[in-house]
Each structure stands twice: as C-alpha cells, then as structure tokens.
Coordinates of C-alpha atoms in Angstrom, one line a residue:
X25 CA 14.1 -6.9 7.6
X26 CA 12.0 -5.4 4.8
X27 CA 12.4 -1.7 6.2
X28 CA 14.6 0.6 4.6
X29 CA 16.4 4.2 5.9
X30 CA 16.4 6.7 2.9
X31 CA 18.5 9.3 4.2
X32 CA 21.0 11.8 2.8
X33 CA 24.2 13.9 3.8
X34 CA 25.7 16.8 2.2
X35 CA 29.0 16.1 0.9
X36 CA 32.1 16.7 2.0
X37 CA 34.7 17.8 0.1
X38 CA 33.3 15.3 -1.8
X39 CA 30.2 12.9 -2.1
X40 CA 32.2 10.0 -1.8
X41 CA 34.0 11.4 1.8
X42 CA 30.4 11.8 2.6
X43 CA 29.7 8.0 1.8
X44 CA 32.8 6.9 3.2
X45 CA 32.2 8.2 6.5
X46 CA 28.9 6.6 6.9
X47 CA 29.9 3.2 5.8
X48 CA 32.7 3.5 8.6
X49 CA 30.2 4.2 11.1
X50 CA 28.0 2.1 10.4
X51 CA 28.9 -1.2 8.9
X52 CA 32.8 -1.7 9.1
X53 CA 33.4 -2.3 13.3
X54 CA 29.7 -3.0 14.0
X55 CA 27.4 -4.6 11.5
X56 CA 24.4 -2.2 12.2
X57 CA 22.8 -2.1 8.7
X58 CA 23.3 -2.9 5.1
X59 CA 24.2 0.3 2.9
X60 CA 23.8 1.4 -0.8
X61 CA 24.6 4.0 -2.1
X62 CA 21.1 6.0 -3.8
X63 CA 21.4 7.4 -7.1
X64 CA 19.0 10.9 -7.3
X65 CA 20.3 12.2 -10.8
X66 CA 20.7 15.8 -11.3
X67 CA 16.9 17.3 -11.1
X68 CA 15.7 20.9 -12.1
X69 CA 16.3 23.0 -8.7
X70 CA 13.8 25.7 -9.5
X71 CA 12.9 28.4 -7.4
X72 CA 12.5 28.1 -3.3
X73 CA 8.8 28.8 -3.0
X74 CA 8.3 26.1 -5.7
X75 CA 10.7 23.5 -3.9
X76 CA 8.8 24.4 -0.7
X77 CA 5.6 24.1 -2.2
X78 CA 6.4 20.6 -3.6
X79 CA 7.7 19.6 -0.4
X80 CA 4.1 19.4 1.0
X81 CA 2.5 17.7 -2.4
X82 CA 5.0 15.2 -2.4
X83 CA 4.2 14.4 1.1
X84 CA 0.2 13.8 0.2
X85 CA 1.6 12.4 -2.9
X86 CA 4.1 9.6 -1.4
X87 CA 1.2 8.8 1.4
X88 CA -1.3 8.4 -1.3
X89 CA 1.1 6.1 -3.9
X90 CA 1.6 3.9 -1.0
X91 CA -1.8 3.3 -0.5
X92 CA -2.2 2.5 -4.4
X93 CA 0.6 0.2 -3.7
X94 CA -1.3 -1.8 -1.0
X95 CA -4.4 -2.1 -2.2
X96 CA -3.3 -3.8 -5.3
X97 CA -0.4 -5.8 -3.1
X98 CA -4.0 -7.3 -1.0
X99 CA -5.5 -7.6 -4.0
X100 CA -3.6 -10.0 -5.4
X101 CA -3.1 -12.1 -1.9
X102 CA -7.5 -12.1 -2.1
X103 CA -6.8 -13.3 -5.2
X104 CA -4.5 -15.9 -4.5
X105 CA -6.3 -16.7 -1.9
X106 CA -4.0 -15.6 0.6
X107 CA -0.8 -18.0 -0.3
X108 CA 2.0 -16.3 1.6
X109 CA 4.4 -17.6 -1.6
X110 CA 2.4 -17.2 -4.4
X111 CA 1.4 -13.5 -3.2
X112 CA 5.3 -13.0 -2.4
X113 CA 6.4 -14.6 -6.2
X114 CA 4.1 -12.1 -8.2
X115 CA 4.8 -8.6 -6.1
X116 CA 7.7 -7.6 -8.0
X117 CA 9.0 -4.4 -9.0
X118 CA 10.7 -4.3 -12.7
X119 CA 11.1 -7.8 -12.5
X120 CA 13.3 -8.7 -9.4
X121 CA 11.9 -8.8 -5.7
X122 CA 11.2 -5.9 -3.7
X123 CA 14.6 -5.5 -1.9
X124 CA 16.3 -5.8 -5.1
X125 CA 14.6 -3.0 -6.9
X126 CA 15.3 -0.3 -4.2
X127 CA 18.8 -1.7 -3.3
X128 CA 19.7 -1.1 -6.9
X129 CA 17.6 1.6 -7.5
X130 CA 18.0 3.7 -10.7
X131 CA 16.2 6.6 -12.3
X132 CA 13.9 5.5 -15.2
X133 CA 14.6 8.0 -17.5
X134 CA 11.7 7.1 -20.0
X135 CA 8.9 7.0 -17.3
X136 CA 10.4 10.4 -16.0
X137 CA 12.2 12.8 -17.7
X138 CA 15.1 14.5 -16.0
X139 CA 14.7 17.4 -18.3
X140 CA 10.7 18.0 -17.0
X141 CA 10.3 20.7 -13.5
X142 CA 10.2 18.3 -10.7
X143 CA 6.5 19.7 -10.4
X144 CA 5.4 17.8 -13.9
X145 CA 7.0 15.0 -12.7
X146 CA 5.4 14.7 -9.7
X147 CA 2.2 15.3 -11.5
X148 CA 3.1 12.5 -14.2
X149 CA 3.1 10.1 -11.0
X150 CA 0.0 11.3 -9.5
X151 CA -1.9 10.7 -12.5
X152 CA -0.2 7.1 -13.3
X153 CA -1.1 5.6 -9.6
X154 CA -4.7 7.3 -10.1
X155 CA -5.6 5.3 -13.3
X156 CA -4.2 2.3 -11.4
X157 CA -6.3 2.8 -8.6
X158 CA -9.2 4.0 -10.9
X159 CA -8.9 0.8 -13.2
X160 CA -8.2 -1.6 -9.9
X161 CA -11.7 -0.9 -8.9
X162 CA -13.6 -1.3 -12.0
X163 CA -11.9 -4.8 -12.0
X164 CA -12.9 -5.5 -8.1
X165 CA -16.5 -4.4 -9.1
X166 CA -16.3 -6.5 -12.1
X167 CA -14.9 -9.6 -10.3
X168 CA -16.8 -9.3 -7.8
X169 CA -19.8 -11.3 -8.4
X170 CA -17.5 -14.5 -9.8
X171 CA -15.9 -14.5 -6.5
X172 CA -18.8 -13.8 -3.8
X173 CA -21.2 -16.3 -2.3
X174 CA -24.5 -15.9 -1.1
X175 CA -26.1 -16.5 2.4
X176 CA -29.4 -17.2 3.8
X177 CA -31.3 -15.6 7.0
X178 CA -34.8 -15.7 8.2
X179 CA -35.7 -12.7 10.3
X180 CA -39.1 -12.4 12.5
X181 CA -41.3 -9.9 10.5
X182 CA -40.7 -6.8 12.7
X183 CA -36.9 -7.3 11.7
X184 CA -37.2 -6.5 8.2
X185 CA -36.6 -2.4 8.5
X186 CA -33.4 -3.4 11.0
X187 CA -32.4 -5.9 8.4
X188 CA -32.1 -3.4 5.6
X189 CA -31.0 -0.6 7.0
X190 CA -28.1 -2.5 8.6
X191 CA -26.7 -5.9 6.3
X192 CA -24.3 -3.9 4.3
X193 CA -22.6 -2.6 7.2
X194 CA -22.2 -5.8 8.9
X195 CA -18.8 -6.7 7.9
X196 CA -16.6 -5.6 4.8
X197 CA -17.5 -6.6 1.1
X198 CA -20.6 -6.8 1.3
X199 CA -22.3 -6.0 -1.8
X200 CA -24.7 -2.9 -1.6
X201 CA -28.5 -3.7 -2.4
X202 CA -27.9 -7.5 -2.5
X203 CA -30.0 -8.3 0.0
X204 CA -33.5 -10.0 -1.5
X205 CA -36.6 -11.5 -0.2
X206 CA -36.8 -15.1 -0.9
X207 CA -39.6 -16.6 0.9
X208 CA -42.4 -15.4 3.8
X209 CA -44.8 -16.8 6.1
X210 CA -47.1 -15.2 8.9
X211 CA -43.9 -14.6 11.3
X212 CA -40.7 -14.2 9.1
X213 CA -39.3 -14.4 5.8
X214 CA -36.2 -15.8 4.2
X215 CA -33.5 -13.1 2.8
X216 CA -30.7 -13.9 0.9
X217 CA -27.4 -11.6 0.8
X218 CA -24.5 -11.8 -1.6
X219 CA -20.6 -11.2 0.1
X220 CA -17.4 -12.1 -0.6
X221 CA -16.2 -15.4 0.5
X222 CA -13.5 -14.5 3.4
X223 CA -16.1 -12.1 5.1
X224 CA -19.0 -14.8 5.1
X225 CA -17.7 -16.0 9.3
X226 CA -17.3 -12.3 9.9
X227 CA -21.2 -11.3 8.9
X228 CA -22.1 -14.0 10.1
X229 CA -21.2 -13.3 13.7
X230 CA -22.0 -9.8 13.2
X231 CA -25.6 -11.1 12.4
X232 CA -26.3 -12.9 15.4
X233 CA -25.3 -10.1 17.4
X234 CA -28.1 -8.2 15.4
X235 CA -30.7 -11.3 16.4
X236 CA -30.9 -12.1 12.8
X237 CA -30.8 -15.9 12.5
X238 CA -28.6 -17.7 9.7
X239 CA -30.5 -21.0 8.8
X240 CA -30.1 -23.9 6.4
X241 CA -33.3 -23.6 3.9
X242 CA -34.4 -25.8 0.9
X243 CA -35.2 -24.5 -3.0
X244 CA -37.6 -26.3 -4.8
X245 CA -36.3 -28.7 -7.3
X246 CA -36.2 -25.9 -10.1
X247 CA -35.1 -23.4 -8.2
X248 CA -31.9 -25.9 -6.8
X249 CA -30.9 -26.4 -11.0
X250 CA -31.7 -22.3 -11.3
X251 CA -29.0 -21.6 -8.8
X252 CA -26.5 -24.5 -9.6
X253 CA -26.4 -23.4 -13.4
X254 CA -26.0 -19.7 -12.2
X255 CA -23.1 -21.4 -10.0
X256 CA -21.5 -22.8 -12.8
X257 CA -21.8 -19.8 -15.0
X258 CA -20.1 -17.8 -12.2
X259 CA -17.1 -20.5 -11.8
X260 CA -16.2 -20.3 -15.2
X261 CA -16.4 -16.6 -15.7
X262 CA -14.2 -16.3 -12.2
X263 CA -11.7 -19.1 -14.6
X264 CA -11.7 -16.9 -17.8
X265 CA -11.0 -13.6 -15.7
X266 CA -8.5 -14.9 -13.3
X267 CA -5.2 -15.3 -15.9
X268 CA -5.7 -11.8 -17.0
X269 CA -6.5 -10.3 -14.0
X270 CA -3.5 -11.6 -11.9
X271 CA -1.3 -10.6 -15.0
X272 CA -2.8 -7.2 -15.0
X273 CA -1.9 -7.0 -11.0
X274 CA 1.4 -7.8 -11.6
X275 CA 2.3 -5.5 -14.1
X276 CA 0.2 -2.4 -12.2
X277 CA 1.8 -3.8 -8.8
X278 CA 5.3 -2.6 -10.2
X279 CA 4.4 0.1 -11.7
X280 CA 2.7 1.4 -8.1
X281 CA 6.2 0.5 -6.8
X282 CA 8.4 2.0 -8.9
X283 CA 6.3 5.4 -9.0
X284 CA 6.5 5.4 -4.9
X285 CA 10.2 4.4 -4.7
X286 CA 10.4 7.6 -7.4
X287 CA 8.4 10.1 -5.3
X288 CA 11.0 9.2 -2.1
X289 CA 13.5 9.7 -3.9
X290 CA 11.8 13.4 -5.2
X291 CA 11.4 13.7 -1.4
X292 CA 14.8 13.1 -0.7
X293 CA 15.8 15.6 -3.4
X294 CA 13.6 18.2 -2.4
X295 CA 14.3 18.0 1.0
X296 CA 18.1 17.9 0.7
X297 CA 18.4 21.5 -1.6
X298 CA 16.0 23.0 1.3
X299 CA 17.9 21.6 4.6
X300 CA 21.8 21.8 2.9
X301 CA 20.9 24.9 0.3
X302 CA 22.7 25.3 -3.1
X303 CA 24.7 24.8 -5.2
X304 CA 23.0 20.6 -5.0
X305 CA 25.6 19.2 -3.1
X306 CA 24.8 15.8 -1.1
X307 CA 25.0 12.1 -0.9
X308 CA 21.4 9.9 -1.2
X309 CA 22.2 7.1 1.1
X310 CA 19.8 3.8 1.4
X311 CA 20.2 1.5 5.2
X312 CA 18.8 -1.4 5.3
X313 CA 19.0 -1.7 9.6
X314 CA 19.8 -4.7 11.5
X315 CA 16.9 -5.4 13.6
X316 CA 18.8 -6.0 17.0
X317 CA 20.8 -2.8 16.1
X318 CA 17.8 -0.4 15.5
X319 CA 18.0 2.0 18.4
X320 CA 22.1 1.9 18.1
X321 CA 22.2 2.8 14.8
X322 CA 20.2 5.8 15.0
X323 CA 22.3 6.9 17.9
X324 CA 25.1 6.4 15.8
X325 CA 23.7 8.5 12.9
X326 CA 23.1 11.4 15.4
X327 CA 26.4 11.3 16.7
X328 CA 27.1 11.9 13.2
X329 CA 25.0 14.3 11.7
X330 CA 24.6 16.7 14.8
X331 CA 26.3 19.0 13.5
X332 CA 24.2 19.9 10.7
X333 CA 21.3 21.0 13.3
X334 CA 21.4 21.0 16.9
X335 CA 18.1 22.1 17.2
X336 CA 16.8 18.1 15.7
X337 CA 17.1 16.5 19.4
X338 CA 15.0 19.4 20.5
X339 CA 12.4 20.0 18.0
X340 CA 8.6 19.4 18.8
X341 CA 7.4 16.5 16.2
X342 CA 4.3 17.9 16.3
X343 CA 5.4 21.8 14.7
X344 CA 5.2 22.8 11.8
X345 CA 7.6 24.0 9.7
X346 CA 7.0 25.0 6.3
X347 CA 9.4 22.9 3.8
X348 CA 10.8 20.8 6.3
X349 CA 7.3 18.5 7.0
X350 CA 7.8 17.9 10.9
X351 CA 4.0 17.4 11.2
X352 CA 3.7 13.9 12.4
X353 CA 6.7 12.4 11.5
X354 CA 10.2 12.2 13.0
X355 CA 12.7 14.9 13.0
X356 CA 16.7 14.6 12.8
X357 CA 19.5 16.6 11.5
X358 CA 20.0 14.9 8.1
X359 CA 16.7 13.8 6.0
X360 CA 15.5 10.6 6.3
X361 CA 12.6 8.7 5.1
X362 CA 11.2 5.3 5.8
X363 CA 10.6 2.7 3.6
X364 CA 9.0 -0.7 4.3
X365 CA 8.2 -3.3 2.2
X366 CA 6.0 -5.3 4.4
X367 CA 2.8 -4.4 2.2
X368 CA 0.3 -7.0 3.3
X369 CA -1.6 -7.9 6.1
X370 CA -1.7 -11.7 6.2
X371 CA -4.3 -13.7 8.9
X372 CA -2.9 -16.4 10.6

C-alpha cells in the first residue's frame, strides 16, 4: 500500500496517552495499519481569522503542490521511457524512497523556519513548487524537439482548412504550428506534423477518424540526407540534454515532495488548533492501512474519536464550513488527510 492516513488527536493527559491508545486500537490485537508517530513542531498559532483564513489557502495550496509533484513524477517516466524501475529508483524524496521520507518525517528547519507566521511559510512553498513547475516547462519546450518525430499525411485539397484547424487537437503533444506543406498535386498535398513519440498511434487513429490519410512518401535524394543529418543533430542534442535533465528531475522531484508532505503537515496543524482549540494540545499520527482492513479500520477510528463530534457521522460532505474545509472531501471527528504515493499513471 502506498496510501497513507494523516490524522491527529488531542492529547490526553498527555500526547503519548493519546498515541498509546491508538496503537492499542489499531495495531496490537488486529494488524489494521502500520503507525508512526508525526512530528508537527511547535508553529506560530496566530490569531483565529488568520488560522481560518490559511485553512482554505492551504487547501488550494496542497491540491496545487501535488499536481507540481506529478507532473515532474510523469516527466521523468516519459523520460525514461516509461521503465516502471528506473522511474521508481529516481523518485525520491531527500534521498530515501517515498514511504521512508513520510514514515520518518521531520521538519526541515532550514527550508522553513519555525520562527516565520505559518502564512510566510506557506507562501515560501507556493513560490518554491511555482519555479519548479515554471522551470519544468521551459525544459519540456526545450526538449521537445530532441524527443518528437514527425509524420506524414496527404489530404484531398478541400481538406486543407479541416486539416489546420484541427491537427493540434488530435491527440496530446502535439506541437502547435508544426504542421507544413510538403508536396501538392491537382487533388491533394502532402503535410508533415511534428509530435511526441508515445502519441504518434494515438493521432494517428484520431486522423483517420478525420478522413485524413497517413501514407508512406519518398524525399528526393537531397532532401532524404537534409532530414537524416537533421535526425542526427536531434539524437545527439536529445544525448547531451538527457544526463542533466534527469538529474535536474530528481533533485526538483524531491523538493516537490518534501514541500507537499510540509503543507499536510501545515494542514494538520492548522486544522487541529481550530477543531481542538488552544492552548496546542494534540498528537499528529501517520497510518499506513492494511488494504484488507480499510473499511475496519476506519470503523475502529470512529469508535474512537466519536466523542470529539457527534455531529461527523451526520454532516453533509457537500457543506461548507468555514475553517473546517468539508467541501468535497470526507468528514470525521478527528482530522485526517490522505496521502498517496502512487504518483504515476503507468500503461500496460
């Protein structure tokens, strides 16, 4: 399992009653998830309307990250050409795998001062994961014509408007304004169309269904050497570029990661001082469920946070509550956040 439950408690008497209770629940007569404890150090409260305030950022903030976090995880499986191991040995987060990183989580207290409003912090992660994402796609762009391919289709003459208003929206990466005139005769003409390698069978089905024909031509002896040089070229700029690049996805790959697993645990922080109130009083907890045991173990954490509201088995997921961000998520009596780990989307 590569899914997580963030969730917290307030303490009891103490944190550690609060811990101690869960891990009795949960993992010493029935085996229905891994726990660790997680460490939240001691952030600056500041006032409600602030904390309520944040509450909602850090929700746009976390959904956003995440996103950061994915693009550059597929990234590098494009790279890599979609090896399930190689992908898997290079998405790591401060040098260890995934699980790992969040299992053990700590604070990094250079990235984020404790000592800055949880506001600035916030802000210093929003503007780290938008230069990565800024800087990932200058590097697509600039990658991208080492690693597309081009592709040939003769169209009748009265397909010509069709043809350009419609190629770049035949399938994904496509490049814009690729498309060029090649050849013509009294009939048709011959366009050629530059796209990323994995979408070539995906445009080219899409082209058929558009009655555009894909068909095998022939250059003229100097146009054949033109395009193999220009082949070449491309093959050894794609050869220079790929060391650094994969390096530079590895690196910004952890940062992303670290700077989401950061803003959950803001979330968790936030969230806790609103539901359980002041003085800062509760226990950051990290499950790592059982799969089988899913559904039990989440009847087993009601059972056992109930009491802190018995309005949770009731409440609408669909209200809104200012501070508590029930809009389309689920609701329960202690705070709870999912994370899951399972960043790509691999084809089979």
């Amino acid at each position: 399992m590569t899914e997580f439950w963030l969730i917290s408690a307030p303490g009891e008497k103490t944190c550690q009653q609060t811990w101690d209770k869960l891990m009795l629940a949960t993992t010493r007569t029935n085996n229905l998830s891994t726990n660790n404890k997680f460490n939240i150090p001691d952030l600056k409260v500041g006032t409600l309307d602030v904390l309520v305030g944040l509450s909602d950022e850090l929700t746009k903030l976390d959904t956003f990250v995440e996103s950061v976090v994915k693009k550059v995880a597929q990234y590098m499986a494009d790279v890599l050409e979609d090896s399930r191991d190689k992908v898997q040995e290079n998405l790591l987060a401060n040098g260890v795998d995934l699980v790992t990183y969040i299992s053990r989580f700590q604070w990094d207290m250079a990235k984020y001062p404790i000592k800055q409003s949880l506001k600035n912090i916030s802000e210093i992660i929003s503007k780290q994961a938008t230069q990565i994402d800024n800087d990932l796609k200058a590097r697509a762009s600039a990658l991208s014509l080492v690693v597309m391919q081009y592709w040939y289709f003769a169209l009748e003459m009265t397909g010509y408007a069709d043809w350009q208003k419609t190629y770049e929206t035949l399938a994904e990466m496509v490049v814009p304004r690729s498309t060029k005139l090649l050849f013509e005769d009294i009939d048709s003409g011959l366009f050629s169309v530059t796209l990323f390698r994995k979408a070539i069978d995906d445009f080219k089905h899409k082209a058929r269904e558009n009655k555009f024909t894909v068909r095998e031509f022939l250059y003229n002896e100097e146009e054949m050497k033109a395009d193999k040089e220009e082949m070449t070229r491309l093959s050894t700029d794609k050869k220079k570029q790929f060391g650094p690049l994969v390096r530079w996805l590895k690196v910004n790959f952890s940062e992303a990661f670290i700077a989401w697993i950061h803003i959950k645990a803001l979330r968790v922080f936030v969230e806790s001082v609103l539901r359980y109130g002041l003085p800062v009083n509760f226990q950051a907890m990290l499950l790592q469920p059982n799969k089988k045991n899913m559904k039990k173990l989440r009847e087993v954490l009601n059972d056992l946070y109930k009491h802190l509201d018995s309005s949770a088995a009731i409440i609408d997921a669909a209200m809104d509550i200012p501070g508590l961000n029930l809009s389309q998520q689920e609701y329960y009596p202690y705070v709870y956040y999912k994370i899951d780990c399972n960043l790509l989307d691999f084809k089979v």
